[in-house]
């Protein structure tokens, strides 16, 4: 039963994605819509990303320092751990889990409401490919904007980690930067961007699928939004592991 | 003209439409009436292609079988169709002007000036001049329906479908909407099909009436013959209220 349900959903999900890329009527209209969604997803999520990253960076330094009580290890290693943790896991994965909650619920509830109020039917009636018009711009914007947000998150986490190290007297900015550079592996940045792009696609397309096929009433829109967040988070965690296995 | 022939639609084991046939003529307001659950909305959705009939034919302009067309061909027919949904289905994120202009943006190469002019014409036609910048959330139920009509006619459609245009409206506004639909139908020679269970609409604008009962065509006629019908199902539907039954008895005497 579970496998039947899974394959049904997966098949419909692929069908929706295929439908998205068929017959764009007027490219200029879609371009405007993509830009609008970029602002909605990117600029709209900036505040939460900044707040989250600032505190996460600070906590990372304080907690790492707390666990390194031995004088046998150089303090610079704290900078290395904070930087690598931020780049490899915190910025791409944890930030994306937070964004999946915000962006995912927003996309699913918007499309779900449009479905139950017949707005999607109205588009289809006009001869507009509703999937291309409504879903594609969100997926494109999510795939473009999430990596940019992740880069901002990574930078802020490292920077705040360094500042908090200085303010609490744990280590100087020079020591922090020395550790960051000494053990830095450039590929981790590529890895983070690959992860963020993948997660951006997941967190926009999965909620879009669940919202687009909502049936029923207001209660079902709420259920779709909840399901979208849960499904996106689980798939993001699954792909986090798969990408780590493949790329590291 | 739209002709439907033996249209059937089933959902699993449930037969919702059981062989409906009828002809809807241009310049006439055709009503599909029936109790809730009689299959009116399913029939309309089959006719516009939002649902695929299980069997039967839906002929546009007398020869094009809509059921047999592929998606691309259906899309071309749909550009000739305007539809007013039960809840108006206006796009929440757009103003009245943007809602009405939307089909023009998608399917025409008109300049902005021309599009704005056309939008003003349509809004003027539905008596909503000056409401261009309002959001759907700022409109009353009747205004939403009128914006829905303006959006439906902006592309000069040959066919207009209205799904329960009076639902949720007070009697006075209902009559205004009915009159508007009827006037537009005659003015632009549109083939108009209205789903309704509003008796004012039936008696007021029903040039052709198709009565559905439990998924079957139980009666057809016009507003003049509807009150004199022998059909038990139709009489049960029309004279459901005691007040109307008394009026009929008085008329018969």
Coordinates of C-alpha atoms in Angstrom, one line a residue:
Chain A
X1 CA 0.0 0.0 0.0
X2 CA 2.8 2.4 1.0
X3 CA 4.8 1.6 -2.2
X4 CA 1.7 2.1 -4.3
X5 CA 1.0 5.4 -2.8
X6 CA 4.7 6.5 -3.1
X7 CA 4.9 5.5 -6.8
X8 CA 1.5 7.2 -7.5
X9 CA 2.8 10.5 -6.0
X10 CA 6.2 10.2 -7.6
X11 CA 4.6 9.5 -11.0
X12 CA 2.2 12.5 -10.7
X13 CA 5.1 14.7 -9.4
X14 CA 7.2 13.8 -12.5
X15 CA 4.1 14.4 -14.7
X16 CA 3.7 17.9 -13.2
X17 CA 7.3 18.7 -13.8
X18 CA 7.0 17.5 -17.4
X19 CA 3.9 19.6 -17.8
X20 CA 5.8 22.7 -16.5
X21 CA 8.3 22.6 -19.4
X22 CA 5.7 22.2 -22.2
X23 CA 4.5 25.1 -24.4
X24 CA 5.4 28.3 -22.7
X25 CA 2.9 30.7 -24.3
X26 CA 4.7 34.1 -24.0
X27 CA 8.2 34.0 -22.6
X28 CA 8.1 37.7 -21.5
X29 CA 5.2 36.9 -19.1
X30 CA 7.0 34.0 -17.5
X31 CA 10.2 36.0 -17.2
X32 CA 8.3 38.7 -15.2
X33 CA 6.7 36.0 -13.1
X34 CA 10.2 34.4 -12.4
X35 CA 11.5 37.8 -11.3
X36 CA 8.5 38.3 -9.0
X37 CA 9.0 34.9 -7.4
X38 CA 12.8 35.6 -7.0
X39 CA 11.9 38.7 -5.0
X40 CA 9.2 36.7 -3.1
X41 CA 11.5 33.8 -2.3
X42 CA 14.8 35.6 -2.1
X43 CA 14.2 39.0 -0.6
X44 CA 11.2 37.7 1.4
X45 CA 13.4 35.1 3.1
X46 CA 16.4 37.3 3.7
X47 CA 15.4 38.5 7.2
X48 CA 14.8 35.0 8.6
X49 CA 18.1 33.8 7.0
X50 CA 20.0 36.7 8.6
X51 CA 18.6 36.3 12.0
X52 CA 19.0 32.5 11.9
X53 CA 22.6 32.7 10.6
X54 CA 23.8 35.3 13.0
X55 CA 22.7 33.3 16.1
X56 CA 23.8 30.0 14.6
X57 CA 27.3 31.3 13.9
X58 CA 27.5 32.7 17.5
X59 CA 26.3 29.4 19.0
X60 CA 28.7 27.4 16.9
X61 CA 31.8 29.2 18.2
X62 CA 30.6 29.2 21.8
X63 CA 29.7 25.5 21.9
X64 CA 32.9 24.4 20.0
X65 CA 35.0 26.4 22.4
X66 CA 33.2 24.9 25.4
X67 CA 34.1 21.4 24.2
X68 CA 37.8 22.3 23.6
X69 CA 39.1 22.6 27.1
X70 CA 42.4 20.8 26.5
X71 CA 45.5 23.1 26.1
X72 CA 47.1 20.4 23.8
X73 CA 45.0 21.7 20.8
X74 CA 45.6 25.0 19.2
X75 CA 42.7 27.5 19.5
X76 CA 42.8 28.0 15.8
X77 CA 41.1 24.7 15.3
X78 CA 37.9 26.3 16.6
X79 CA 37.9 28.6 13.6
X80 CA 38.4 25.6 11.3
X81 CA 35.6 23.6 12.9
X82 CA 33.2 26.6 12.8
X83 CA 34.0 27.4 9.2
X84 CA 33.8 23.8 7.9
X85 CA 30.6 23.1 9.9
X86 CA 29.0 26.3 8.5
X87 CA 30.0 25.6 4.9
X88 CA 29.4 21.9 4.7
X89 CA 26.3 21.4 6.9
X90 CA 24.9 24.4 8.7
X91 CA 24.5 26.9 5.8
X92 CA 23.2 24.5 3.1
X93 CA 21.3 21.9 5.1
X94 CA 20.0 23.6 8.3
X95 CA 19.3 26.9 6.5
X96 CA 17.4 24.9 3.8
X97 CA 15.4 23.1 6.5
X98 CA 14.3 26.4 7.9
X99 CA 13.6 27.8 4.4
X100 CA 11.6 24.6 3.6
X101 CA 9.2 25.6 6.4
X102 CA 8.8 29.2 5.2
X103 CA 8.9 28.8 1.4
X104 CA 7.3 25.3 1.3
X105 CA 4.2 26.3 3.3
X106 CA 3.8 29.5 1.4
X107 CA 4.0 27.8 -2.0
X108 CA 1.7 24.9 -1.0
X109 CA -0.9 27.1 0.6
X110 CA -0.9 29.6 -2.3
X111 CA -1.4 26.9 -5.0
X112 CA -3.8 25.0 -2.8
X113 CA -6.0 28.1 -2.3
X114 CA -5.9 28.8 -6.0
X115 CA -7.0 25.2 -6.7
X116 CA -10.0 25.2 -4.3
X117 CA -11.1 28.6 -5.4
X118 CA -11.1 27.5 -9.1
X119 CA -8.3 30.0 -10.0
X120 CA -6.3 27.2 -11.6
X121 CA -9.4 26.0 -13.5
X122 CA -9.8 29.6 -14.7
X123 CA -6.3 29.6 -16.0
X124 CA -6.8 26.3 -17.8
X125 CA -10.1 27.6 -19.2
X126 CA -8.3 30.6 -20.7
X127 CA -6.0 28.2 -22.5
X128 CA -3.1 28.9 -20.2
X129 CA -0.8 26.0 -19.1
X130 CA -1.3 26.5 -15.4
X131 CA 1.6 24.4 -14.4
X132 CA 4.0 26.4 -16.6
X133 CA 2.5 29.7 -15.4
X134 CA 2.3 28.9 -11.7
X135 CA 4.8 26.1 -10.9
X136 CA 7.7 26.7 -13.2
X137 CA 8.5 30.3 -12.0
X138 CA 8.5 29.1 -8.4
X139 CA 10.8 26.2 -9.1
X140 CA 13.2 28.3 -11.2
X141 CA 13.2 31.1 -8.5
X142 CA 13.7 28.5 -5.7
X143 CA 16.6 26.9 -7.5
X144 CA 18.3 30.2 -8.2
X145 CA 17.6 32.1 -4.9
X146 CA 18.2 29.4 -2.3
X147 CA 21.9 28.9 -3.2
X148 CA 22.3 32.7 -2.9
X149 CA 20.6 32.7 0.5
X150 CA 22.8 29.8 1.5
X151 CA 26.0 31.8 0.6
X152 CA 24.8 34.7 2.6
X153 CA 24.0 32.3 5.5
X154 CA 27.4 30.7 5.3
X155 CA 29.2 34.1 5.3
X156 CA 27.2 35.4 8.3
X157 CA 27.7 32.2 10.3
X158 CA 31.5 32.4 9.9
X159 CA 31.6 36.1 10.4
X160 CA 29.5 36.0 13.6
X161 CA 31.5 33.0 14.8
X162 CA 34.6 35.1 14.5
X163 CA 33.1 38.2 16.2
X164 CA 31.7 36.1 19.1
X165 CA 35.1 34.5 19.5
X166 CA 36.5 37.9 20.0
X167 CA 33.8 39.3 22.2
X168 CA 33.9 36.3 24.6
X169 CA 37.7 36.2 24.6
X170 CA 37.8 32.6 23.3
X171 CA 40.1 33.4 20.4
X172 CA 41.2 36.4 18.4
X173 CA 39.9 37.1 14.9
X174 CA 43.5 36.4 13.6
X175 CA 43.5 32.9 15.3
X176 CA 40.0 32.3 13.9
X177 CA 41.0 33.2 10.3
X178 CA 44.2 31.3 10.6
X179 CA 42.3 28.1 11.5
X180 CA 39.7 28.7 8.9
X181 CA 42.2 29.1 6.1
X182 CA 44.6 26.4 7.3
X183 CA 42.1 23.5 7.1
X184 CA 39.9 24.9 4.4
X185 CA 39.0 22.6 1.5
X186 CA 37.8 24.6 -1.5
X187 CA 35.6 21.8 -2.8
X188 CA 33.4 22.2 0.3
X189 CA 32.1 25.4 -1.2
X190 CA 31.2 23.7 -4.5
X191 CA 29.6 20.9 -2.4
X192 CA 27.5 23.5 -0.5
X193 CA 26.3 25.1 -3.7
X194 CA 25.4 21.7 -5.2
X195 CA 23.5 20.9 -2.0
X196 CA 21.7 24.3 -1.9
X197 CA 20.7 24.1 -5.6
X198 CA 19.3 20.6 -5.1
X199 CA 17.5 21.6 -1.9
X200 CA 16.2 24.7 -3.5
X201 CA 14.6 22.6 -6.3
X202 CA 13.2 20.2 -3.7
X203 CA 11.7 22.8 -1.4
X204 CA 9.9 24.6 -4.3
X205 CA 8.8 21.6 -6.5
X206 CA 7.5 19.3 -3.8
X207 CA 5.3 21.9 -2.1
X208 CA 4.2 23.1 -5.5
X209 CA 3.1 19.5 -6.4
X210 CA 1.2 19.1 -3.1
X211 CA -0.4 22.5 -3.4
X212 CA -1.3 22.1 -7.1
X213 CA -3.2 18.8 -6.5
X214 CA -5.0 19.9 -3.4
X215 CA -8.7 18.9 -3.3
X216 CA -11.4 19.8 -0.8
X217 CA -11.6 23.0 1.2
X218 CA -9.7 25.3 3.6
X219 CA -8.8 22.5 5.9
X220 CA -7.2 20.6 3.1
X221 CA -5.1 23.6 2.1
X222 CA -3.8 23.6 5.7
X223 CA -3.1 19.9 5.4
X224 CA -1.3 20.3 2.1
X225 CA 0.9 23.0 3.6
X226 CA 1.8 20.8 6.6
X227 CA 2.4 17.8 4.3
X228 CA 4.6 20.0 2.0
X229 CA 6.9 21.1 4.9
X230 CA 7.2 17.6 6.3
X231 CA 7.8 16.0 2.9
X232 CA 10.3 18.7 1.9
X233 CA 12.3 18.3 5.1
X234 CA 12.4 14.5 4.9
X235 CA 13.5 14.6 1.2
X236 CA 16.1 17.3 2.0
X237 CA 17.6 15.1 4.8
X238 CA 17.6 12.1 2.5
X239 CA 19.4 14.0 -0.3
X240 CA 21.7 15.5 2.3
X241 CA 22.9 12.0 3.0
X242 CA 22.9 10.8 -0.6
X243 CA 25.0 13.8 -1.8
X244 CA 27.4 13.4 1.1
X245 CA 27.9 9.7 0.1
X246 CA 28.3 10.5 -3.6
X247 CA 30.4 13.7 -3.5
X248 CA 32.6 13.5 -0.3
Chain B
X1 CA -23.5 26.9 -31.6
X2 CA -22.8 24.0 -29.3
X3 CA -24.4 20.6 -29.7
X4 CA -24.0 17.8 -27.1
X5 CA -24.8 14.2 -28.1
X6 CA -25.3 11.4 -25.6
X7 CA -22.7 12.8 -23.1
X8 CA -21.9 10.3 -20.3
X9 CA -19.6 10.7 -17.4
X10 CA -18.8 8.2 -14.6
X11 CA -16.6 8.5 -11.6
X12 CA -15.7 4.9 -10.7
X13 CA -19.0 3.1 -10.3
X14 CA -21.1 6.3 -10.1
X15 CA -22.8 7.4 -13.3
X16 CA -23.1 11.2 -13.0
X17 CA -24.2 12.0 -16.5
X18 CA -26.3 9.4 -18.3
X19 CA -26.5 10.3 -22.0
X20 CA -27.3 14.1 -22.1
X21 CA -28.1 15.7 -25.5
X22 CA -29.1 19.2 -26.4
X23 CA -28.4 22.1 -28.7
X24 CA -27.3 25.6 -27.5
X25 CA -27.7 28.4 -30.0
X26 CA -25.8 31.6 -30.5
X27 CA -27.5 34.8 -29.3
X28 CA -29.6 32.7 -26.9
X29 CA -29.2 32.3 -23.1
X30 CA -29.4 28.6 -22.4
X31 CA -29.9 27.4 -18.9
X32 CA -29.0 24.1 -17.4
X33 CA -31.1 23.6 -14.3
X34 CA -31.5 20.9 -11.7
X35 CA -31.1 20.1 -8.1
X36 CA -27.7 20.0 -6.4
X37 CA -25.9 16.8 -7.5
X38 CA -27.9 16.5 -10.7
X39 CA -24.8 16.8 -12.8
X40 CA -25.0 20.4 -14.0
X41 CA -21.4 21.4 -13.0
X42 CA -20.0 18.1 -14.3
X43 CA -21.7 18.7 -17.6
X44 CA -20.3 22.2 -17.9
X45 CA -16.8 21.0 -17.0
X46 CA -17.1 18.3 -19.7
X47 CA -18.2 20.9 -22.2
X48 CA -15.2 23.1 -21.5
X49 CA -12.7 20.3 -21.2
X50 CA -11.9 20.5 -17.5
X51 CA -13.3 16.9 -17.3
X52 CA -13.1 14.3 -20.1
X53 CA -16.5 12.7 -20.7
X54 CA -16.7 8.9 -20.5
X55 CA -18.4 8.9 -23.9
X56 CA -20.4 11.1 -26.2
X57 CA -19.8 14.1 -28.4
X58 CA -19.5 17.8 -27.8
X59 CA -19.7 19.7 -31.1
X60 CA -18.5 23.3 -31.3
X61 CA -19.7 25.3 -34.3
X62 CA -21.5 22.2 -35.5
X63 CA -18.6 20.2 -36.6
X64 CA -15.6 20.3 -34.2
X65 CA -15.9 17.4 -31.7
X66 CA -14.2 18.9 -28.6
X67 CA -13.9 15.4 -27.0
X68 CA -11.8 14.1 -29.8
X69 CA -9.3 17.0 -29.9
X70 CA -5.8 16.9 -28.4
X71 CA -4.7 19.4 -25.8
X72 CA -3.2 21.8 -28.4
X73 CA -6.4 21.9 -30.4
X74 CA -8.6 22.2 -27.3
X75 CA -6.5 25.2 -26.3
X76 CA -7.4 27.0 -29.5
X77 CA -11.1 26.4 -28.9
X78 CA -10.7 27.6 -25.3
X79 CA -9.5 30.9 -26.6
X80 CA -13.0 31.4 -27.9
X81 CA -14.6 30.5 -24.6
X82 CA -15.2 32.8 -21.6
X83 CA -16.2 31.4 -18.3
X84 CA -17.6 32.8 -15.2
X85 CA -17.0 30.6 -12.2
X86 CA -19.2 30.1 -9.2
X87 CA -16.9 32.1 -6.9
X88 CA -15.7 34.3 -9.8
X89 CA -12.2 32.8 -9.5
X90 CA -10.5 36.2 -9.7
X91 CA -6.7 36.1 -9.1
X92 CA -6.2 37.3 -5.6
X93 CA -2.8 38.8 -6.2
X94 CA -4.0 41.0 -9.1
X95 CA -6.1 44.2 -9.3
X96 CA -9.4 44.3 -11.1
X97 CA -7.6 45.8 -14.1
X98 CA -4.9 43.1 -14.1
X99 CA -7.5 40.4 -13.8
X100 CA -9.4 41.6 -16.8
X101 CA -6.3 42.3 -18.8
X102 CA -4.7 38.9 -18.1
X103 CA -6.1 37.0 -21.2
X104 CA -5.0 40.0 -23.4
X105 CA -1.5 39.8 -21.9
X106 CA -1.3 36.1 -22.6
X107 CA -2.8 35.8 -26.0
X108 CA -2.6 39.1 -27.9
X109 CA 0.0 41.4 -29.2
X110 CA -2.0 44.5 -28.4
X111 CA -0.1 47.6 -27.0
X112 CA -0.5 48.5 -23.4
X113 CA -2.7 51.5 -24.4
X114 CA -5.0 49.2 -26.5
X115 CA -5.2 46.7 -23.7
X116 CA -6.1 49.3 -21.1
X117 CA -8.7 50.7 -23.5
X118 CA -10.2 47.3 -23.9
X119 CA -10.2 46.7 -20.2
X120 CA -12.0 50.0 -19.6
X121 CA -14.6 49.1 -22.3
X122 CA -15.3 45.7 -20.6
X123 CA -15.5 47.2 -17.1
X124 CA -17.8 50.0 -18.4
X125 CA -20.0 47.3 -19.9
X126 CA -20.4 45.6 -16.6
X127 CA -21.0 48.9 -14.8
X128 CA -17.7 48.9 -12.9
X129 CA -16.1 52.0 -14.4
X130 CA -13.3 53.4 -12.2
X131 CA -12.7 50.2 -10.2
X132 CA -9.6 49.3 -12.1
X133 CA -7.2 49.5 -9.1
X134 CA -9.3 47.7 -6.6
X135 CA -8.1 44.3 -5.3
X136 CA -10.6 41.4 -5.4
X137 CA -10.6 41.4 -1.5
X138 CA -12.1 44.9 -1.7
X139 CA -15.1 43.8 -3.9
X140 CA -18.6 42.7 -2.9
X141 CA -19.9 39.3 -4.2
X142 CA -21.8 41.0 -7.0
X143 CA -18.9 43.1 -8.1
X144 CA -16.6 40.0 -8.2
X145 CA -19.1 38.3 -10.5
X146 CA -19.2 41.4 -12.7
X147 CA -15.4 41.5 -12.9
X148 CA -15.6 37.8 -13.7
X149 CA -17.9 38.6 -16.6
X150 CA -15.7 41.4 -17.8
X151 CA -12.7 39.0 -17.8
X152 CA -14.8 36.4 -19.6
X153 CA -15.8 38.7 -22.4
X154 CA -12.5 40.6 -22.8
X155 CA -11.4 38.4 -25.6
X156 CA -14.7 38.6 -27.5
X157 CA -15.6 35.0 -26.9
X158 CA -18.0 33.1 -29.1
X159 CA -19.1 30.9 -26.1
X160 CA -19.8 32.0 -22.6
X161 CA -20.2 29.6 -19.7
X162 CA -21.6 30.7 -16.3
X163 CA -21.5 28.3 -13.4
X164 CA -24.2 29.4 -10.9
X165 CA -23.7 33.2 -11.4
X166 CA -26.3 34.0 -8.8
X167 CA -25.1 31.9 -5.9
X168 CA -24.5 33.8 -2.8
X169 CA -26.1 37.0 -4.1
X170 CA -29.2 38.9 -3.0
X171 CA -32.2 38.7 -5.3
X172 CA -31.7 42.2 -6.6
X173 CA -28.1 41.7 -7.6
X174 CA -29.0 38.3 -9.0
X175 CA -31.4 39.9 -11.4
X176 CA -28.8 42.5 -12.4
X177 CA -26.3 39.7 -13.2
X178 CA -28.9 37.8 -15.1
X179 CA -29.8 40.8 -17.2
X180 CA -26.2 41.6 -17.8
X181 CA -25.5 38.1 -19.1
X182 CA -28.6 38.1 -21.2
X183 CA -27.8 41.5 -22.7
X184 CA -24.2 40.6 -23.5
X185 CA -25.4 37.3 -25.1
X186 CA -27.7 39.2 -27.5
X187 CA -25.4 42.1 -28.1
X188 CA -22.4 40.0 -29.1
X189 CA -24.4 37.0 -30.5
X190 CA -22.6 34.7 -28.0
X191 CA -23.7 31.1 -27.3
X192 CA -24.3 31.3 -23.5
X193 CA -24.8 28.4 -21.2
X194 CA -25.7 29.2 -17.6
X195 CA -25.9 26.6 -14.7
X196 CA -28.4 27.7 -12.2
X197 CA -31.1 26.7 -9.8
X198 CA -32.4 30.2 -9.4
X199 CA -36.1 30.4 -10.5
X200 CA -35.8 34.1 -11.3
X201 CA -33.2 33.3 -13.9
X202 CA -35.3 30.4 -15.3
X203 CA -38.3 32.6 -15.8
X204 CA -36.4 35.8 -16.6
X205 CA -33.7 34.8 -19.2
X206 CA -34.2 31.1 -20.1
X207 CA -34.4 31.2 -23.9
X208 CA -33.6 27.4 -23.8
X209 CA -33.8 25.3 -20.6
X210 CA -32.4 21.9 -20.1
X211 CA -33.5 20.2 -16.9
X212 CA -31.3 17.5 -15.4
X213 CA -32.5 15.0 -13.0
X214 CA -30.3 12.4 -11.5
X215 CA -27.8 12.7 -14.4
X216 CA -30.5 12.4 -17.1
X217 CA -32.2 15.0 -19.3
X218 CA -35.7 15.1 -17.8
X219 CA -37.1 18.0 -19.8
X220 CA -36.2 20.7 -22.3
X221 CA -38.0 23.8 -23.4
X222 CA -38.0 27.5 -22.8
X223 CA -39.2 30.0 -20.1
X224 CA -42.7 30.1 -21.5
X225 CA -43.3 26.4 -21.3
X226 CA -41.4 25.7 -18.1
X227 CA -44.3 26.6 -15.8
X228 CA -46.8 24.5 -17.9
X229 CA -44.8 21.3 -18.0
X230 CA -46.2 17.9 -17.1
X231 CA -42.9 16.6 -16.0
X232 CA -43.2 15.5 -12.4
X233 CA -39.5 15.9 -11.6
X234 CA -39.5 19.4 -13.1
X235 CA -42.6 20.5 -11.2
X236 CA -41.1 19.1 -8.0
X237 CA -38.0 21.2 -8.7
X238 CA -39.7 24.4 -9.7
X239 CA -42.6 24.3 -7.2
X240 CA -40.5 23.1 -4.3
X241 CA -41.8 26.0 -2.2
X242 CA -45.3 26.0 -0.8
X243 CA -45.7 29.6 -1.8
X244 CA -45.0 28.9 -5.5
X245 CA -47.3 25.9 -5.5
X246 CA -50.1 28.1 -4.2
X247 CA -49.4 30.6 -7.0
X248 CA -49.5 27.9 -9.6
X249 CA -52.8 26.6 -8.2
X250 CA -54.3 30.1 -8.3
X251 CA -53.1 30.5 -11.9
X252 CA -54.7 27.1 -12.9
X253 CA -58.0 28.2 -11.4

